[in-house]
GROMACS .gro file of C-alpha atoms in nm:
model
  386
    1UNK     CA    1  14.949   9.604   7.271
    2UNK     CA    2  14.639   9.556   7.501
    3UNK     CA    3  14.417   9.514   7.229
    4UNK     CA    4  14.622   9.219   7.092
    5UNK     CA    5  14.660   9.090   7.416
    6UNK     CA    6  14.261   9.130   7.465
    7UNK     CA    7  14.212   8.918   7.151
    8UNK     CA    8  14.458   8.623   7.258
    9UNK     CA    9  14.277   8.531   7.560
   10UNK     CA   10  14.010   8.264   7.585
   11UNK     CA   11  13.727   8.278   7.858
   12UNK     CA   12  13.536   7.922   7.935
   13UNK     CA   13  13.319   7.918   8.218
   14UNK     CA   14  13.290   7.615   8.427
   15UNK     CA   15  13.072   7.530   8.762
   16UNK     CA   16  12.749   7.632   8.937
   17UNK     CA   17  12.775   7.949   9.204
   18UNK     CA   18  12.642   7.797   9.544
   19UNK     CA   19  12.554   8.020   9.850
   20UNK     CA   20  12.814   8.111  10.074
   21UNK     CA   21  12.747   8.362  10.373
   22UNK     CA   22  13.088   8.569  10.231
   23UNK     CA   23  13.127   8.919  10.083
   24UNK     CA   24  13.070   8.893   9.713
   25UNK     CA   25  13.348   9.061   9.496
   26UNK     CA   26  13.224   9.389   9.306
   27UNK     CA   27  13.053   9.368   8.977
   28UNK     CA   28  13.268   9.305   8.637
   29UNK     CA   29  13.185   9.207   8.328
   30UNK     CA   30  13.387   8.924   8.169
   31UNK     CA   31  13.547   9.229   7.953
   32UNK     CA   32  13.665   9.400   8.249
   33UNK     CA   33  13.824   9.126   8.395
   34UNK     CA   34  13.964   9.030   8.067
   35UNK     CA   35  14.120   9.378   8.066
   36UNK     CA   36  14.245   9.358   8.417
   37UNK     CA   37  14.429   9.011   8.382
   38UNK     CA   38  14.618   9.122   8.075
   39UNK     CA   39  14.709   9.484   8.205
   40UNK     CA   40  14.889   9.307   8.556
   41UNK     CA   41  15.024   8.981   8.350
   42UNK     CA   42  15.200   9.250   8.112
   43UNK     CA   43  15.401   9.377   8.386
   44UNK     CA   44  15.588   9.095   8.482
   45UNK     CA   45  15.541   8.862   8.169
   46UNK     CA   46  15.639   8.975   7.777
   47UNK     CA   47  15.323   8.740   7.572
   48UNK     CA   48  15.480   8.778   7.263
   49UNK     CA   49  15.815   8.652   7.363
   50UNK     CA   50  15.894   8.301   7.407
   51UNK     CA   51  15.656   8.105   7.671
   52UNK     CA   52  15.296   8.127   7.739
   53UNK     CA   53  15.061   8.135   8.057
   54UNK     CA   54  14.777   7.945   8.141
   55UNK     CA   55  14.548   8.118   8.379
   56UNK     CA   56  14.242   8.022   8.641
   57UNK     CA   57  14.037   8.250   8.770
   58UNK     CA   58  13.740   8.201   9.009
   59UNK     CA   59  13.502   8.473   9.064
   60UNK     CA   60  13.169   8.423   9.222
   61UNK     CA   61  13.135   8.054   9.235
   62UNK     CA   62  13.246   8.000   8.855
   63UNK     CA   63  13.562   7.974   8.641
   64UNK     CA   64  13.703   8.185   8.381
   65UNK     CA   65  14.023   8.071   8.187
   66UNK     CA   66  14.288   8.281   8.001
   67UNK     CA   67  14.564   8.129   7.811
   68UNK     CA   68  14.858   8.318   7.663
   69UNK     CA   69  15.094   8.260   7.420
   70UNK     CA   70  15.349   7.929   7.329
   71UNK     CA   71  15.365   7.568   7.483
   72UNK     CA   72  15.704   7.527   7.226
   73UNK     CA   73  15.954   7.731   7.145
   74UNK     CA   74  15.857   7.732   6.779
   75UNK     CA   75  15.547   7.884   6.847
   76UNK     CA   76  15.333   7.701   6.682
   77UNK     CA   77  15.154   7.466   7.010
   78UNK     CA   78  14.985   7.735   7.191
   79UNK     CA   79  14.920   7.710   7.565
   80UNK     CA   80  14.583   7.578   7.666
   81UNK     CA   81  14.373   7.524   7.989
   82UNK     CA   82  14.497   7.127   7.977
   83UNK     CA   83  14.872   7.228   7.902
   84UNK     CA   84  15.102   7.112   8.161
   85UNK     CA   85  15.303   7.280   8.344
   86UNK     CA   86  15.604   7.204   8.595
   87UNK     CA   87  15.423   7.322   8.935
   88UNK     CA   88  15.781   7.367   9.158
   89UNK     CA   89  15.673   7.486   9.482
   90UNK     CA   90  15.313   7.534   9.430
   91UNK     CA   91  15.297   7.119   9.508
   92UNK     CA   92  15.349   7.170   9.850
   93UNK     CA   93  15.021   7.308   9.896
   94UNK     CA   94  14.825   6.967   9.730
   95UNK     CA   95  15.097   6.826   9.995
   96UNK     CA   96  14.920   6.955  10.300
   97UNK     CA   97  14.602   6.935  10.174
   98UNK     CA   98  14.649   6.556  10.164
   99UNK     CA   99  14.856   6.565  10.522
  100UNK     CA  100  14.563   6.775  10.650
  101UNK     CA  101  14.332   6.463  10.532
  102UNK     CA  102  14.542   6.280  10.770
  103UNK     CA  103  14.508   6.460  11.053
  104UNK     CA  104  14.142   6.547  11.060
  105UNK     CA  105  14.094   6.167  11.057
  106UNK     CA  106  14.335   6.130  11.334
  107UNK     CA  107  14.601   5.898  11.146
  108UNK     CA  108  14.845   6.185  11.200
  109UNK     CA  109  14.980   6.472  11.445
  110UNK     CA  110  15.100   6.815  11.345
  111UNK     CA  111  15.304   6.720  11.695
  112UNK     CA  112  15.421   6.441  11.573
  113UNK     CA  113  15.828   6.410  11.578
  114UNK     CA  114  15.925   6.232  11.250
  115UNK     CA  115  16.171   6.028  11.443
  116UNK     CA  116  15.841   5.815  11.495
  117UNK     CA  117  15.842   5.712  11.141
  118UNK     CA  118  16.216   5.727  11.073
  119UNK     CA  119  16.372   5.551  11.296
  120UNK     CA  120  16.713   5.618  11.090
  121UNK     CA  121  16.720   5.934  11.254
  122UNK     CA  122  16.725   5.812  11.610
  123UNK     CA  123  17.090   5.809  11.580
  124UNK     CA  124  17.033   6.237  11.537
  125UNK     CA  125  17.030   6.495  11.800
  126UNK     CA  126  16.870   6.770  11.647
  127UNK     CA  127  16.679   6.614  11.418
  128UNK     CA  128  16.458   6.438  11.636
  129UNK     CA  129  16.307   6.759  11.806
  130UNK     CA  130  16.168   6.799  11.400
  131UNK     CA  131  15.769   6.776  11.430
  132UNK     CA  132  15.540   6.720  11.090
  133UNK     CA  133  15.420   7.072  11.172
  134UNK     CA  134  15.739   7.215  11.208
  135UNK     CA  135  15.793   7.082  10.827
  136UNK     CA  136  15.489   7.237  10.722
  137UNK     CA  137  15.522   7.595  10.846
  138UNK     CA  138  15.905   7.604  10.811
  139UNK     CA  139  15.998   7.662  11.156
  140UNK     CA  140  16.191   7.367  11.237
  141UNK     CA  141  16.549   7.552  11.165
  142UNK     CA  142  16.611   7.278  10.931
  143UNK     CA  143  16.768   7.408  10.600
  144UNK     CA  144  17.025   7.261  10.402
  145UNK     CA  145  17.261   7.428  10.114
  146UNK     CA  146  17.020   7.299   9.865
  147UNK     CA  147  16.771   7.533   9.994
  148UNK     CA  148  16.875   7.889   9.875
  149UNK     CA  149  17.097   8.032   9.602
  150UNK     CA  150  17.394   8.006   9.517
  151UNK     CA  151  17.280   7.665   9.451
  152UNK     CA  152  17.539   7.371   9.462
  153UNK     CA  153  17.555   7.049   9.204
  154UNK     CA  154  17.569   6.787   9.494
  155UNK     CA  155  17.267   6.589   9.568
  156UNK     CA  156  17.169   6.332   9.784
  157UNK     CA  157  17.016   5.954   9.753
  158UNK     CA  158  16.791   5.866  10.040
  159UNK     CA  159  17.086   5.692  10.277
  160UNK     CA  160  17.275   6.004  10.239
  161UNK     CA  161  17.028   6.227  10.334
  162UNK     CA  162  16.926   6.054  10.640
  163UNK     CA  163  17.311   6.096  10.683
  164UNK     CA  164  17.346   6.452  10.700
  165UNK     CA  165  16.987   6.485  10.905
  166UNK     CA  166  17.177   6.301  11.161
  167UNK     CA  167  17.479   6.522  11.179
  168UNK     CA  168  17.242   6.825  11.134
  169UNK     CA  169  17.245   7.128  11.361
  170UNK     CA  170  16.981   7.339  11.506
  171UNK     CA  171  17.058   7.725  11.385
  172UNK     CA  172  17.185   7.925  11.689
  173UNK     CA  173  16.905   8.111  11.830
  174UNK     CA  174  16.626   7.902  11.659
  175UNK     CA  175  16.304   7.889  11.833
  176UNK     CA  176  16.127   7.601  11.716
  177UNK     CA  177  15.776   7.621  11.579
  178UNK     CA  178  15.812   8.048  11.573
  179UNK     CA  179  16.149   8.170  11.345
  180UNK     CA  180  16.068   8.090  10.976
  181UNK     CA  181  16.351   7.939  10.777
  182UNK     CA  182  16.236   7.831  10.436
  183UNK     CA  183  16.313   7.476  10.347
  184UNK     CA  184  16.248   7.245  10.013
  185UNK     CA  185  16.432   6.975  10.183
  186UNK     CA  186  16.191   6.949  10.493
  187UNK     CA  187  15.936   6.873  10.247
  188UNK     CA  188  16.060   6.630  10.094
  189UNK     CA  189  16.166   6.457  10.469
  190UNK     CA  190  15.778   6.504  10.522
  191UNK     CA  191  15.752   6.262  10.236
  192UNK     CA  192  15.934   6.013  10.358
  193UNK     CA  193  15.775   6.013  10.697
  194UNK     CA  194  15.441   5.982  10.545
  195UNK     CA  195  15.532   5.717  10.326
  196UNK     CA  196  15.690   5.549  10.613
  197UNK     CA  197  15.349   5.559  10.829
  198UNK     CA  198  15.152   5.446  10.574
  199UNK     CA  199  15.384   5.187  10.416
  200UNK     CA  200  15.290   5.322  10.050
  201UNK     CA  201  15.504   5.475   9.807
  202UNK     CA  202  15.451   5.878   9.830
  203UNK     CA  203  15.346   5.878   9.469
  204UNK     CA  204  15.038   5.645   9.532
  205UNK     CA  205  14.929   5.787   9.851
  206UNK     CA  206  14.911   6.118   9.683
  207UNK     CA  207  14.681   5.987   9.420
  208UNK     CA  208  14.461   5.721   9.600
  209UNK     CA  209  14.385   5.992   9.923
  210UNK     CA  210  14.375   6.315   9.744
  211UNK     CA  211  14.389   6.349   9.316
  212UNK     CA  212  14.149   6.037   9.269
  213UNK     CA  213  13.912   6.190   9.524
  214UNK     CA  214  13.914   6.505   9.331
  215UNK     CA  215  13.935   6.371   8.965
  216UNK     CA  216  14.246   6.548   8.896
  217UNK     CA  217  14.324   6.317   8.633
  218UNK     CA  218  14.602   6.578   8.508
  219UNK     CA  219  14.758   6.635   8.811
  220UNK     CA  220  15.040   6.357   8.847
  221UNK     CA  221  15.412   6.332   9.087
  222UNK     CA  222  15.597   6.126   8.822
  223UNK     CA  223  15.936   5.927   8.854
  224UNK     CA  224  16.257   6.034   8.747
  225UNK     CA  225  16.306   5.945   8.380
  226UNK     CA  226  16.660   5.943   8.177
  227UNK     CA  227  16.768   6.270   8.041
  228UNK     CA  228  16.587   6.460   8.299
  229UNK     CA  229  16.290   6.406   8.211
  230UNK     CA  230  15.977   6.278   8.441
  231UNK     CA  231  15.825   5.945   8.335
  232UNK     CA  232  15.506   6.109   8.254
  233UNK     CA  233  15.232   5.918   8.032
  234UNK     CA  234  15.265   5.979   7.677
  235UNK     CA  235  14.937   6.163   7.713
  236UNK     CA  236  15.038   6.386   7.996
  237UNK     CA  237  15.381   6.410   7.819
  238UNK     CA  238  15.236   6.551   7.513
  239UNK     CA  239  15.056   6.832   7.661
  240UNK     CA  240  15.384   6.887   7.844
  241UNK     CA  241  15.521   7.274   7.783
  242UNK     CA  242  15.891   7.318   7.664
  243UNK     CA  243  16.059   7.574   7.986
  244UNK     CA  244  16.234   7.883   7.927
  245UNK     CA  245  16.447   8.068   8.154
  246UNK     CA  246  16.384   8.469   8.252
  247UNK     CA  247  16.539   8.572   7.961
  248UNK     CA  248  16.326   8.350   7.658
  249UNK     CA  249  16.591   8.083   7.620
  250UNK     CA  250  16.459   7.702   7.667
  251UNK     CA  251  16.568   7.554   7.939
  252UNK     CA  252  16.534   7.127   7.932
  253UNK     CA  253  16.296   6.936   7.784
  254UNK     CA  254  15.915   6.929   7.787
  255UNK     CA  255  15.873   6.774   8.153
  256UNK     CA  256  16.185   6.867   8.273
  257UNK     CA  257  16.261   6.713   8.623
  258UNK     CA  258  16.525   6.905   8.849
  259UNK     CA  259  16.623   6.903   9.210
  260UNK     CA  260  16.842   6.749   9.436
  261UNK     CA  261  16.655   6.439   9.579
  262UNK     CA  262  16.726   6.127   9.407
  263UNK     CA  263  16.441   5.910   9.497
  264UNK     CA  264  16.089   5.827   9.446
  265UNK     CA  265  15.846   6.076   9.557
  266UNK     CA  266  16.098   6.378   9.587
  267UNK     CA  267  16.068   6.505   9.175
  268UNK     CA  268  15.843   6.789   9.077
  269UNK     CA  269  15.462   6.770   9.048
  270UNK     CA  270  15.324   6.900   8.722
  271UNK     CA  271  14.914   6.986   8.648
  272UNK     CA  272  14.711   7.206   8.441
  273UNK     CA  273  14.543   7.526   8.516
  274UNK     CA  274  14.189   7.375   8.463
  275UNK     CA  275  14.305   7.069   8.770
  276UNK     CA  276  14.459   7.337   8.955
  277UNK     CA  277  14.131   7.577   8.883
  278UNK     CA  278  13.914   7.196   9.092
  279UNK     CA  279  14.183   7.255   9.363
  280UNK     CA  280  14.171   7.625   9.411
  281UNK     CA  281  13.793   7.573   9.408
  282UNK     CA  282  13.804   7.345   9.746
  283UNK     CA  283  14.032   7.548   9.900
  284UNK     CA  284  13.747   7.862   9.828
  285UNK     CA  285  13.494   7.643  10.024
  286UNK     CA  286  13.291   7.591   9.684
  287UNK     CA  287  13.446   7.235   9.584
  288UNK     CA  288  13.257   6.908   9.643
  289UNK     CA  289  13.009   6.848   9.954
  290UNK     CA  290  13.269   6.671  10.147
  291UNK     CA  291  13.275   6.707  10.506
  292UNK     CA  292  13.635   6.564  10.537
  293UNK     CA  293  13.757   6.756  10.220
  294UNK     CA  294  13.623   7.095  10.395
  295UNK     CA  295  13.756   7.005  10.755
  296UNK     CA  296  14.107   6.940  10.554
  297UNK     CA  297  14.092   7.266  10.412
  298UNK     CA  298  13.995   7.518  10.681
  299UNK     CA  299  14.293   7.310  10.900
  300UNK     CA  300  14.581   7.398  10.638
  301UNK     CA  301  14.499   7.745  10.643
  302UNK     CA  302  14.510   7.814  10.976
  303UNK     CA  303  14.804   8.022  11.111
  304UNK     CA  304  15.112   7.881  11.252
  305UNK     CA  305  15.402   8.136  11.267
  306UNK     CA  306  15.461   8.441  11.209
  307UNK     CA  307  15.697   8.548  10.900
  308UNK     CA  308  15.699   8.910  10.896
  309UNK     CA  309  15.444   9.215  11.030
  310UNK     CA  310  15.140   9.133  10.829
  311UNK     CA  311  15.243   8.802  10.677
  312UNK     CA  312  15.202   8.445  10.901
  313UNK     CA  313  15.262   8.085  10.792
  314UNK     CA  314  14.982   7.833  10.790
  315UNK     CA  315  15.082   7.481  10.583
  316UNK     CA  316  15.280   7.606  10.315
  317UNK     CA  317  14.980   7.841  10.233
  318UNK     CA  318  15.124   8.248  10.321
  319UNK     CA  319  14.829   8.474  10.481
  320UNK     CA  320  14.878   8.808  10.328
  321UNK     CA  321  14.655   9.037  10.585
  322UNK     CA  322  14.523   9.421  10.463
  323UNK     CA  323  14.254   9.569  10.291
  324UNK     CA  324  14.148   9.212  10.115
  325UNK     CA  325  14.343   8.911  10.304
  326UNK     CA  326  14.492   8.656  10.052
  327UNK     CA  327  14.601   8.313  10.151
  328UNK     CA  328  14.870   8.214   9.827
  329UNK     CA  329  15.173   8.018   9.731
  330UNK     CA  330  15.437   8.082   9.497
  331UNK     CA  331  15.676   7.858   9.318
  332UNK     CA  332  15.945   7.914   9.035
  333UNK     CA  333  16.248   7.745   8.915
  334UNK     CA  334  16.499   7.851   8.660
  335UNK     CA  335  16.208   7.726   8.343
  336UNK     CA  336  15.883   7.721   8.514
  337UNK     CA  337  15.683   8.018   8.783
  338UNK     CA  338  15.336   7.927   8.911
  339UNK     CA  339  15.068   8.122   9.170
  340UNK     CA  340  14.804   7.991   9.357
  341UNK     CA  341  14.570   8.263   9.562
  342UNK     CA  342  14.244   8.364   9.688
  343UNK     CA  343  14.081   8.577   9.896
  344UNK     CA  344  13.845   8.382  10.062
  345UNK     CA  345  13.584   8.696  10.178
  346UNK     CA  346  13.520   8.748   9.832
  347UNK     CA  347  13.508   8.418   9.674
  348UNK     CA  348  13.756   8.534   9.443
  349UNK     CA  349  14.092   8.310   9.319
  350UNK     CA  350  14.346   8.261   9.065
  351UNK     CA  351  14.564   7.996   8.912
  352UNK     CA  352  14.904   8.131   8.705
  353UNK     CA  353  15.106   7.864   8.516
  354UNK     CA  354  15.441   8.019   8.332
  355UNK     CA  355  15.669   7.876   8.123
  356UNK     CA  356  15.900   8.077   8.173
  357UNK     CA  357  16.159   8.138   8.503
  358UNK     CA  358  16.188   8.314   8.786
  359UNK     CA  359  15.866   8.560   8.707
  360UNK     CA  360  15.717   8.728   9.002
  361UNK     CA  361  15.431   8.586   8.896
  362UNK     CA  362  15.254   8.667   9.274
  363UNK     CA  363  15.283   9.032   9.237
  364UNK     CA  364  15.003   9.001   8.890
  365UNK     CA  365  14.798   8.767   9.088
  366UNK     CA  366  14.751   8.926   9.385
  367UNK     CA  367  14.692   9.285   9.233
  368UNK     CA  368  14.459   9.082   9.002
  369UNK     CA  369  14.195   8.994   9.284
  370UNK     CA  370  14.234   9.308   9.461
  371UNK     CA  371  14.109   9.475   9.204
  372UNK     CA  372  13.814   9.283   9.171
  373UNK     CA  373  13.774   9.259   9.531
  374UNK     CA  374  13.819   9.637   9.656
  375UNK     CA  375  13.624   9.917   9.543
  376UNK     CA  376  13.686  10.091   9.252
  377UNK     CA  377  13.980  10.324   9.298
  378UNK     CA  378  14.133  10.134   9.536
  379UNK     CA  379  14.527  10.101   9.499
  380UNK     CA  380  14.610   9.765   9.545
  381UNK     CA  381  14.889   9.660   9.810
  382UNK     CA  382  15.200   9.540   9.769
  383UNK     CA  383  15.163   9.235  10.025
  384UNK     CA  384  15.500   9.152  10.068
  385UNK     CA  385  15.775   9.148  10.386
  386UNK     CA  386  16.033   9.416  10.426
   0.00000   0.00000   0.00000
């Protein structure tokens, strides 16, 4: 089995090293990290059942991509670097990359209440206590059924969800800016408020402040199509992979759009692993000289709340602290799981795109760069909260 597995992935190095004062990761040859990607991917993801992977890594200032596997469920479109993928949560780090922009040139306050650029929800009580950073870190108590299993059919159009923000209720207890509650919806009310400050569509703020600047020409927020499907262009949409759930079976079409937000700038975001691999190399400190870019970066990763013993909250990004710290997101629906992490000291980062639902596709990538980051024999942690 790890011989065939060996044999299906593809290695294509990218980028320049450049000198950072960090603490370089311990020597491997491409073989051995070969080896080590497809002995932690096996655990948690079958490559010769239906689905593929797409996979980034960055290890000492250049890239290395793996790709697994099927784009279709006929088998016969394999996955590639430029396949894309449904991202789910893993957007709502490029979200507060671009909000971090914002602050560090002083358009914007982590403080700010979004009352001040909804004025729909002056009419709320506790709603208006809600700051942009609160959004960001998940500690503004906000949470709505939408937001955790078992998940309901309703949804909401924008009127309706300023609605039930009015009527909504702080938590019992809730201590604003410290108790983590997870929330998708708060997300997408931090779209709205930025769209509302800047008086541009969500969509095209995204790509004229953050994906042009980057050249992430793959990396798109699309509208909601007919049939579920994003309006993607045809080019995008043919590089598009078909979703399966957990179990193999396809789930949707080939850019599949779910969720419960029925308005522009609230679908999923969808990239490839080499747009993601440009991404993950900013956040590393390695991307393009660009003092604003860099300021951005080393502002969404700094810690905001505390989630568990060992774990805290920064903008979306989790801090995983032991042996090797990892900042990383994770993001799954029910036909897509994605993992964006690094550890920073070692210049060392990975990019996992599944087709394929509900995978604890965090588990492979952070055992992944602790192996290459400790010393050999080292048993990597299981960073996780109780």
């Amino acid at each position: 089995m790890r011989l065939m597995l060996i044999r299906l992935m593809l290695g294509v190095l990218l980028a320049t090293p450049i000198a950072v004062s960090v603490t370089p990761s311990r020597a491997a040859s491409d073989a051995d990290v070969r080896q080590i990607v497809a002995e932690e991917l096996q655990k948690v993801f079958d490559p010769e059942g239906p689905g593929g992977s797409a996979i980034a890594l960055r290890l000492d200032g250049r890239t290395l991509f793996f790709n697994f596997g099927s784009a279709n469920t006929s088998g016969d479109r394999p996955v590639t670097s430029d396949s894309l993928f449904n991202l789910a949560s893993l957007s709502k780090v490029i979200d507060t990359t671009m909000l971090s922009m914002m602050i560090v040139q002083g358009e914007v306050s982590l403080d700010d209440p979004i009352v001040n650029y909804i004025p729909e929800l002056q009419k709320g009580r506790d709603i208006r206590q809600v700051t942009i950073g609160q959004l960001v870190s998940y500690t503004s108590g906000l949470t709505l059924p939408q937001d955790h299993p078992p998940w309901p059919a309703a949804h909401y159009t924008l009127p309706r969800f300023l609605a039930y923000l009015n009527k909504w209720r702080l938590p019992r207890g809730h201590k604003r800016g410290k108790d983590y509650i997870y929330s998708h919806a708060g997300f997408m009310l931090l779209h709205v408020a930025l769209e509302r400050r800047f008086e541009t569509p969500y969509i095209d703020l995204l790509d004229q402040r953050l994906l042009s600047r980057l050249g992430l020409a793959s990396t798109t927020l699309p509208l909601r199509g007919s049939n579920a499907v994003g309006n993607l262009a045809p080019e995008l949409l043919s590089r598009a992979v078909q979703g399966h759930d957990d179990t193999g079976a396809p789930v949707g079409k080939p850019g599949d759009m779910q969720g419960y937000y029925f308005w522009p700038g609230t679908g999923q975001m969808y990239s490839s692993a080499r747009d993601l691999s440009t991404f993950l190399a900013l956040h590393l400190g390695e991307g393009p000289h660009d003092p604003l870019l860099r300021e951005a970066v080393e502002l969404s990763h700094r810690e905001i709340a505390t989630i568990c013993p060992g774990v805290t909250q920064a903008q979306a990004w989790e801090i995983h602290k032991g042996a090797a710290t990892i900042i990383d997101k994770y993001g799954a629906l029910n036909n897509t799981s994605g993992y964006i992490g690094m550890i920073p000291a070692s210049r060392i980062g990975i990019v996992m795109l599944i087709n394929r639902g509900e995978t604890d596709v965090s588990a492979a990538g952070r055992r992944i760069m602790q192996r290459l980051a400790l010393p050999a024999g080292t048993e990597p942690q299981e960073l996780i909260c109780e």
